[in-house]
């Protein structure tokens, strides 16, 4: 082969590659969530659109670090994770591109989206209590957790965990920093022990009598309710669940969600995917995979545990507003000694 022919072949190969990457029906998804139903969720999108999903799963911080390191060359199209503050962090780092979509605007309630990222499922932070020693009316609000009546009775996970930071952020939004700090100090004064473990550990500690009251995200409660293990069933027989703040601001909710990256090589596919996540079909997979509620309006899941928990008034605070208080929430917890 002559040199010029070789070059011509090379040029043809290069342009074919360039053409393929522009035309390729692919979406690169960086995901910090991994549930059983995710396979079906993604396969269904590929079936509908012909767009293949390449998935990279890791912890949220690792994914964010990776996207930042990859910079302008990042193959990431969409980033999905749990917790409003984590999505807001990605947004603050300038990683998301604004998405203007009539579909997302009409499908998702205004408080569950920002201009850059969107919530696709919600989870509530409820109070669990020992049925044999606490009356549900004594733990009807988050305020009650700070009341002198519960001295030595409250278990908690760490104050630096996103779920508690998110609750604190909402309290700051509703009552201001000062009152929020007083509340945190009141809860700390009621601790049965120093914070440790996850939400499930708090539920088990209440059932075991180590403490009488704790906070948990609803999907942990639902998971225990649906568990095949007899010991988990026993735990749930001893534990009651309250929707806090039904007479006031509503029960605090957090979300899982995602957004399109600014450097996304497949922007059209990325928007299509976000819109797909808000569709009836996808919402059922997305929410039910982790015993959560769909974010989109009017979508119902058939989940026996969620049906048992029943309906409730959710805090209507905007997810973007909520996330803004996250750093302050940590400071307030620190000052209050809520470790
Ligand atoms: Fe969790």
CSV table of C-alpha atoms and ligand atoms in Angstrom, one decimal:
chain,number,residue,atom,x,y,z
A,1,UNK,CA,0.0,0.0,0.0
A,2,UNK,CA,1.4,3.5,-0.9
A,3,UNK,CA,1.7,6.0,1.8
A,4,UNK,CA,-1.0,8.2,0.3
A,5,UNK,CA,-3.4,5.3,0.2
A,6,UNK,CA,-2.5,4.4,3.8
A,7,UNK,CA,-3.3,8.0,4.8
A,8,UNK,CA,-6.6,7.9,2.8
A,9,UNK,CA,-7.6,4.7,4.6
A,10,UNK,CA,-6.6,6.2,7.9
A,11,UNK,CA,-8.6,9.4,7.2
A,12,UNK,CA,-11.6,7.3,6.2
A,13,UNK,CA,-11.3,5.3,9.4
A,14,UNK,CA,-11.1,8.4,11.5
A,15,UNK,CA,-14.1,10.0,10.0
A,16,UNK,CA,-16.1,6.8,10.3
A,17,UNK,CA,-15.2,6.8,14.0
A,18,UNK,CA,-16.2,10.4,14.4
A,19,UNK,CA,-19.4,9.7,12.6
A,20,UNK,CA,-20.1,6.7,14.8
A,21,UNK,CA,-19.6,8.6,18.0
A,22,UNK,CA,-21.8,11.4,17.0
A,23,UNK,CA,-24.5,9.1,15.7
A,24,UNK,CA,-24.1,6.4,18.3
A,25,UNK,CA,-27.3,5.8,20.3
A,26,UNK,CA,-25.6,5.7,23.7
A,27,UNK,CA,-26.1,7.2,27.1
A,28,UNK,CA,-23.3,7.2,29.7
A,29,UNK,CA,-24.9,7.1,33.1
A,30,UNK,CA,-23.0,7.7,36.3
A,31,UNK,CA,-25.1,6.3,39.1
A,32,UNK,CA,-24.8,6.2,42.8
A,33,UNK,CA,-27.9,4.1,43.1
A,34,UNK,CA,-28.2,0.4,42.5
A,35,UNK,CA,-31.4,-1.5,43.2
A,36,UNK,CA,-32.8,-4.7,41.9
A,37,UNK,CA,-35.3,-3.0,39.6
A,38,UNK,CA,-32.7,-0.8,37.9
A,39,UNK,CA,-32.0,-3.4,35.2
A,40,UNK,CA,-35.6,-3.4,34.1
A,41,UNK,CA,-35.7,0.4,34.4
A,42,UNK,CA,-32.8,0.8,32.0
A,43,UNK,CA,-33.7,-2.1,29.6
A,44,UNK,CA,-37.1,-0.5,29.2
A,45,UNK,CA,-35.5,2.8,28.1
A,46,UNK,CA,-33.3,1.0,25.6
A,47,UNK,CA,-36.3,-0.8,24.2
A,48,UNK,CA,-38.3,2.4,23.8
A,49,UNK,CA,-35.6,4.6,22.3
A,50,UNK,CA,-32.8,2.3,20.9
A,51,UNK,CA,-30.4,4.2,23.2
A,52,UNK,CA,-28.0,1.9,24.9
A,53,UNK,CA,-27.1,2.7,28.5
A,54,UNK,CA,-23.5,2.4,29.7
A,55,UNK,CA,-23.6,2.5,33.4
A,56,UNK,CA,-20.9,3.4,35.9
A,57,UNK,CA,-21.8,2.7,39.5
A,58,UNK,CA,-19.9,3.9,42.5
A,59,UNK,CA,-20.3,6.0,45.6
A,60,UNK,CA,-21.5,9.5,45.0
A,61,UNK,CA,-18.3,11.2,46.1
A,62,UNK,CA,-16.2,9.0,43.9
A,63,UNK,CA,-18.4,9.7,40.9
A,64,UNK,CA,-18.3,13.5,41.5
A,65,UNK,CA,-14.5,13.2,41.9
A,66,UNK,CA,-14.3,11.3,38.7
A,67,UNK,CA,-16.4,13.7,36.7
A,68,UNK,CA,-14.3,16.6,37.9
A,69,UNK,CA,-11.1,14.8,37.0
A,70,UNK,CA,-12.3,13.9,33.6
A,71,UNK,CA,-13.2,17.5,33.0
A,72,UNK,CA,-14.2,18.6,29.5
A,73,UNK,CA,-13.5,15.0,28.3
A,74,UNK,CA,-15.9,13.4,30.7
A,75,UNK,CA,-18.1,10.8,28.9
A,76,UNK,CA,-20.7,11.2,31.6
A,77,UNK,CA,-24.1,12.3,30.3
A,78,UNK,CA,-26.3,12.0,33.4
A,79,UNK,CA,-25.5,11.7,37.1
A,80,UNK,CA,-28.0,10.2,39.5
A,81,UNK,CA,-27.8,9.9,43.3
A,82,UNK,CA,-29.7,10.2,46.5
A,83,UNK,CA,-30.1,13.3,48.8
A,84,UNK,CA,-30.9,16.8,47.7
A,85,UNK,CA,-27.6,18.2,49.2
A,86,UNK,CA,-25.5,15.9,47.1
A,87,UNK,CA,-27.2,17.0,43.9
A,88,UNK,CA,-26.9,20.6,45.0
A,89,UNK,CA,-23.2,20.0,45.6
A,90,UNK,CA,-22.7,18.7,42.0
A,91,UNK,CA,-24.6,21.8,40.9
A,92,UNK,CA,-22.4,24.1,43.0
A,93,UNK,CA,-19.4,22.5,41.4
A,94,UNK,CA,-20.8,23.7,38.1
A,95,UNK,CA,-21.2,20.1,36.8
A,96,UNK,CA,-24.9,20.3,35.7
A,97,UNK,CA,-26.3,21.9,32.6
A,98,UNK,CA,-29.7,23.6,32.8
A,99,UNK,CA,-32.4,21.4,31.3
A,100,UNK,CA,-35.5,23.1,29.9
A,101,UNK,CA,-38.1,20.4,29.3
A,102,UNK,CA,-41.9,20.9,29.1
A,103,UNK,CA,-42.2,17.2,30.0
A,104,UNK,CA,-40.2,17.5,33.2
A,105,UNK,CA,-42.0,20.8,34.1
A,106,UNK,CA,-45.4,19.2,33.7
A,107,UNK,CA,-44.6,15.8,35.2
A,108,UNK,CA,-42.7,16.9,38.3
A,109,UNK,CA,-44.2,19.2,41.0
A,110,UNK,CA,-42.4,22.6,41.2
A,111,UNK,CA,-40.9,21.9,44.7
A,112,UNK,CA,-39.3,18.7,43.4
A,113,UNK,CA,-37.1,20.2,40.7
A,114,UNK,CA,-34.6,23.0,40.1
A,115,UNK,CA,-33.5,24.4,36.8
A,116,UNK,CA,-30.5,22.0,36.8
A,117,UNK,CA,-31.5,18.8,38.6
A,118,UNK,CA,-34.7,16.9,39.2
A,119,UNK,CA,-36.1,14.6,41.9
A,120,UNK,CA,-37.5,11.3,40.7
A,121,UNK,CA,-38.5,9.7,44.0
A,122,UNK,CA,-39.2,10.8,47.6
A,123,UNK,CA,-38.6,9.3,51.0
A,124,UNK,CA,-39.8,10.6,54.3
A,125,UNK,CA,-38.1,11.0,57.6
A,126,UNK,CA,-40.4,9.5,60.2
A,127,UNK,CA,-40.3,9.0,64.0
A,128,UNK,CA,-40.3,5.4,65.2
A,129,UNK,CA,-41.3,4.7,68.8
A,130,UNK,CA,-41.6,1.8,71.3
A,131,UNK,CA,-45.3,0.8,71.3
A,132,UNK,CA,-45.1,-0.4,74.9
A,133,UNK,CA,-43.7,2.8,76.5
A,134,UNK,CA,-44.4,5.8,74.2
A,135,UNK,CA,-47.7,7.2,73.0
A,136,UNK,CA,-47.8,8.3,69.4
A,137,UNK,CA,-49.2,11.7,70.4
A,138,UNK,CA,-46.0,12.3,72.5
A,139,UNK,CA,-43.9,12.1,69.3
A,140,UNK,CA,-46.3,13.9,66.9
A,141,UNK,CA,-43.6,16.4,65.8
A,142,UNK,CA,-39.8,16.7,65.4
A,143,UNK,CA,-40.1,19.3,68.2
A,144,UNK,CA,-41.1,16.5,70.5
A,145,UNK,CA,-37.7,14.9,70.1
A,146,UNK,CA,-36.3,17.9,72.0
A,147,UNK,CA,-38.9,17.8,74.7
A,148,UNK,CA,-37.9,17.1,78.4
A,149,UNK,CA,-40.4,14.3,78.3
A,150,UNK,CA,-38.0,12.2,76.2
A,151,UNK,CA,-34.9,12.5,78.4
A,152,UNK,CA,-32.7,9.5,77.9
A,153,UNK,CA,-35.0,8.0,75.4
A,154,UNK,CA,-33.7,9.1,71.9
A,155,UNK,CA,-31.4,7.1,69.6
A,156,UNK,CA,-29.9,8.7,66.6
A,157,UNK,CA,-27.5,8.1,63.8
A,158,UNK,CA,-24.7,10.7,63.3
A,159,UNK,CA,-25.5,14.3,62.9
A,160,UNK,CA,-23.1,14.5,60.0
A,161,UNK,CA,-25.1,12.0,58.0
A,162,UNK,CA,-27.0,13.5,55.0
A,163,UNK,CA,-30.4,12.3,56.2
A,164,UNK,CA,-30.1,14.2,59.5
A,165,UNK,CA,-28.4,17.2,57.8
A,166,UNK,CA,-31.3,17.3,55.4
A,167,UNK,CA,-33.8,17.3,58.2
A,168,UNK,CA,-31.8,20.0,60.0
A,169,UNK,CA,-31.7,22.1,56.8
A,170,UNK,CA,-35.5,22.0,56.7
A,171,UNK,CA,-35.8,23.0,60.3
A,172,UNK,CA,-33.4,26.0,59.6
A,173,UNK,CA,-35.6,26.9,56.6
A,174,UNK,CA,-38.8,26.9,58.7
A,175,UNK,CA,-37.6,28.2,62.1
A,176,UNK,CA,-34.3,29.9,61.5
A,177,UNK,CA,-30.8,29.0,62.7
A,178,UNK,CA,-31.3,30.0,66.4
A,179,UNK,CA,-34.4,27.9,67.0
A,180,UNK,CA,-32.9,25.0,65.0
A,181,UNK,CA,-29.8,25.0,67.3
A,182,UNK,CA,-32.0,25.0,70.4
A,183,UNK,CA,-33.8,22.1,68.9
A,184,UNK,CA,-30.6,20.2,68.2
A,185,UNK,CA,-29.4,20.8,71.8
A,186,UNK,CA,-32.7,19.5,73.2
A,187,UNK,CA,-32.4,16.3,71.1
A,188,UNK,CA,-28.8,15.8,72.2
A,189,UNK,CA,-29.9,16.2,75.9
A,190,UNK,CA,-32.4,13.4,75.3
A,191,UNK,CA,-29.9,10.9,73.8
A,192,UNK,CA,-30.0,7.4,75.3
A,193,UNK,CA,-26.4,6.9,73.9
A,194,UNK,CA,-24.0,8.6,71.5
A,195,UNK,CA,-25.1,8.6,67.9
A,196,UNK,CA,-24.0,5.4,66.0
A,197,UNK,CA,-25.2,3.1,63.2
A,198,UNK,CA,-27.6,3.5,60.4
A,199,UNK,CA,-31.4,4.0,60.4
A,200,UNK,CA,-32.1,0.3,60.6
A,201,UNK,CA,-29.9,0.1,63.7
A,202,UNK,CA,-32.0,2.8,65.3
A,203,UNK,CA,-35.2,0.9,64.6
A,204,UNK,CA,-33.7,-2.2,66.1
A,205,UNK,CA,-32.4,-0.3,69.1
A,206,UNK,CA,-36.0,0.9,69.8
A,207,UNK,CA,-37.3,-2.6,69.5
A,208,UNK,CA,-34.6,-3.9,71.8
A,209,UNK,CA,-35.4,-1.3,74.5
A,210,UNK,CA,-32.0,0.4,74.2
A,211,UNK,CA,-34.0,3.6,73.5
A,212,UNK,CA,-37.7,4.4,72.9
A,213,UNK,CA,-37.7,6.9,70.0
A,214,UNK,CA,-35.6,7.4,66.8
A,215,UNK,CA,-35.7,8.8,63.3
A,216,UNK,CA,-35.7,6.7,60.2
A,217,UNK,CA,-36.2,7.1,56.5
A,218,UNK,CA,-39.4,5.3,55.4
A,219,UNK,CA,-37.7,2.8,53.0
A,220,UNK,CA,-35.8,1.3,55.9
A,221,UNK,CA,-39.1,0.9,57.8
A,222,UNK,CA,-40.7,-0.6,54.6
A,223,UNK,CA,-37.8,-2.9,54.1
A,224,UNK,CA,-38.2,-4.3,57.7
A,225,UNK,CA,-42.0,-4.6,57.1
A,226,UNK,CA,-41.4,-6.6,53.9
A,227,UNK,CA,-38.6,-8.7,55.3
A,228,UNK,CA,-38.8,-12.5,55.3
A,229,UNK,CA,-36.8,-12.8,58.5
A,230,UNK,CA,-38.9,-13.5,61.5
A,231,UNK,CA,-36.6,-11.4,63.7
A,232,UNK,CA,-37.4,-8.3,61.5
A,233,UNK,CA,-41.1,-9.0,61.8
A,234,UNK,CA,-40.7,-9.1,65.6
A,235,UNK,CA,-38.9,-5.8,65.5
A,236,UNK,CA,-41.8,-4.2,63.6
A,237,UNK,CA,-44.4,-5.6,66.0
A,238,UNK,CA,-42.7,-3.6,68.8
A,239,UNK,CA,-42.2,-0.4,66.9
A,240,UNK,CA,-44.8,2.2,65.9
A,241,UNK,CA,-44.4,4.8,63.1
A,242,UNK,CA,-45.5,8.4,63.2
A,243,UNK,CA,-45.7,11.0,60.4
A,244,UNK,CA,-44.2,14.0,62.2
A,245,UNK,CA,-45.5,17.6,61.8
A,246,UNK,CA,-48.8,16.8,60.3
A,247,UNK,CA,-50.4,19.8,62.0
A,248,UNK,CA,-47.7,22.1,60.9
A,249,UNK,CA,-45.1,22.0,58.1
A,250,UNK,CA,-45.5,18.4,57.1
A,251,UNK,CA,-43.1,15.5,57.3
A,252,UNK,CA,-39.6,16.1,56.0
A,253,UNK,CA,-38.9,14.5,52.7
A,254,UNK,CA,-35.7,14.0,50.9
A,255,UNK,CA,-35.3,12.7,47.3
A,256,UNK,CA,-33.3,10.8,44.9
A,257,UNK,CA,-32.7,12.4,41.5
A,258,UNK,CA,-30.4,13.5,38.8
A,259,UNK,CA,-29.3,15.9,36.2
A,260,UNK,CA,-27.5,16.3,32.8
A,261,UNK,CA,-23.8,17.1,33.0
A,262,UNK,CA,-22.5,20.3,31.3
A,263,UNK,CA,-20.0,18.2,29.4
A,264,UNK,CA,-22.4,15.5,28.3
A,265,UNK,CA,-21.5,14.2,24.9
A,266,UNK,CA,-25.0,12.9,24.3
A,267,UNK,CA,-27.2,15.8,25.4
A,268,UNK,CA,-30.3,14.8,23.4
A,269,UNK,CA,-30.2,11.3,24.8
A,270,UNK,CA,-29.6,12.7,28.3
A,271,UNK,CA,-32.7,14.9,28.2
A,272,UNK,CA,-34.7,11.9,26.8
A,273,UNK,CA,-33.5,9.8,29.7
A,274,UNK,CA,-34.4,12.4,32.3
A,275,UNK,CA,-37.9,12.7,30.7
A,276,UNK,CA,-38.1,8.9,30.7
A,277,UNK,CA,-37.4,8.8,34.4
A,278,UNK,CA,-40.4,11.0,35.0
A,279,UNK,CA,-42.7,8.7,33.0
A,280,UNK,CA,-45.4,6.6,34.7
A,281,UNK,CA,-43.6,3.3,33.8
A,282,UNK,CA,-40.1,4.5,34.9
A,283,UNK,CA,-41.4,6.1,38.1
A,284,UNK,CA,-42.8,2.8,39.2
A,285,UNK,CA,-39.5,1.1,38.8
A,286,UNK,CA,-37.5,4.0,40.1
A,287,UNK,CA,-39.5,4.5,43.3
A,288,UNK,CA,-40.5,1.0,44.1
A,289,UNK,CA,-37.0,-0.4,43.7
A,290,UNK,CA,-36.2,1.2,47.0
A,291,UNK,CA,-39.7,1.4,48.6
A,292,UNK,CA,-40.0,5.1,47.8
A,293,UNK,CA,-42.7,7.3,46.4
A,294,UNK,CA,-42.8,8.5,42.8
A,295,UNK,CA,-42.0,12.2,42.4
A,296,UNK,CA,-44.2,12.6,39.4
A,297,UNK,CA,-47.8,13.7,39.9
A,298,UNK,CA,-50.5,11.1,40.0
A,299,UNK,CA,-48.3,8.0,39.8
A,300,UNK,CA,-49.3,5.2,42.1
A,301,UNK,CA,-47.2,2.2,43.1
A,302,UNK,CA,-48.5,-1.1,44.4
A,303,UNK,CA,-46.2,-1.5,47.4
A,304,UNK,CA,-47.8,-3.3,50.3
A,305,UNK,CA,-45.5,-1.7,52.9
A,306,UNK,CA,-46.1,1.8,51.6
A,307,UNK,CA,-49.8,1.1,51.5
A,308,UNK,CA,-49.7,0.0,55.1
A,309,UNK,CA,-47.8,3.2,56.1
A,310,UNK,CA,-50.6,5.2,54.4
A,311,UNK,CA,-50.7,8.7,53.1
A,312,UNK,CA,-49.3,11.8,54.8
A,313,UNK,CA,-48.7,15.5,54.4
A,314,UNK,CA,-45.2,16.1,53.1
A,315,UNK,CA,-43.2,19.2,53.7
A,316,UNK,CA,-43.5,21.3,50.5
A,317,UNK,CA,-40.1,23.0,50.8
A,318,UNK,CA,-38.3,23.3,47.5
A,319,UNK,CA,-35.5,20.7,47.1
A,320,UNK,CA,-33.1,23.4,46.0
A,321,UNK,CA,-33.9,25.6,49.0
A,322,UNK,CA,-33.5,22.6,51.3
A,323,UNK,CA,-30.1,21.8,49.9
A,324,UNK,CA,-28.8,25.4,50.3
A,325,UNK,CA,-28.8,25.0,54.1
A,326,UNK,CA,-26.7,21.9,54.2
A,327,UNK,CA,-23.4,23.4,55.2
A,328,UNK,CA,-25.1,25.6,57.8
A,329,UNK,CA,-26.9,22.5,59.1
A,330,UNK,CA,-23.6,20.8,59.8
A,331,UNK,CA,-22.4,23.9,61.7
A,332,UNK,CA,-25.5,24.0,63.8
A,333,UNK,CA,-25.2,20.3,64.7
A,334,UNK,CA,-21.6,20.8,65.6
A,335,UNK,CA,-22.4,23.7,67.9
A,336,UNK,CA,-25.1,21.6,69.5
A,337,UNK,CA,-22.8,18.7,70.1
A,338,UNK,CA,-24.9,16.5,67.8
A,339,UNK,CA,-22.0,14.4,66.5
B,1,LIG,FE1,-30.3,5.1,52.8
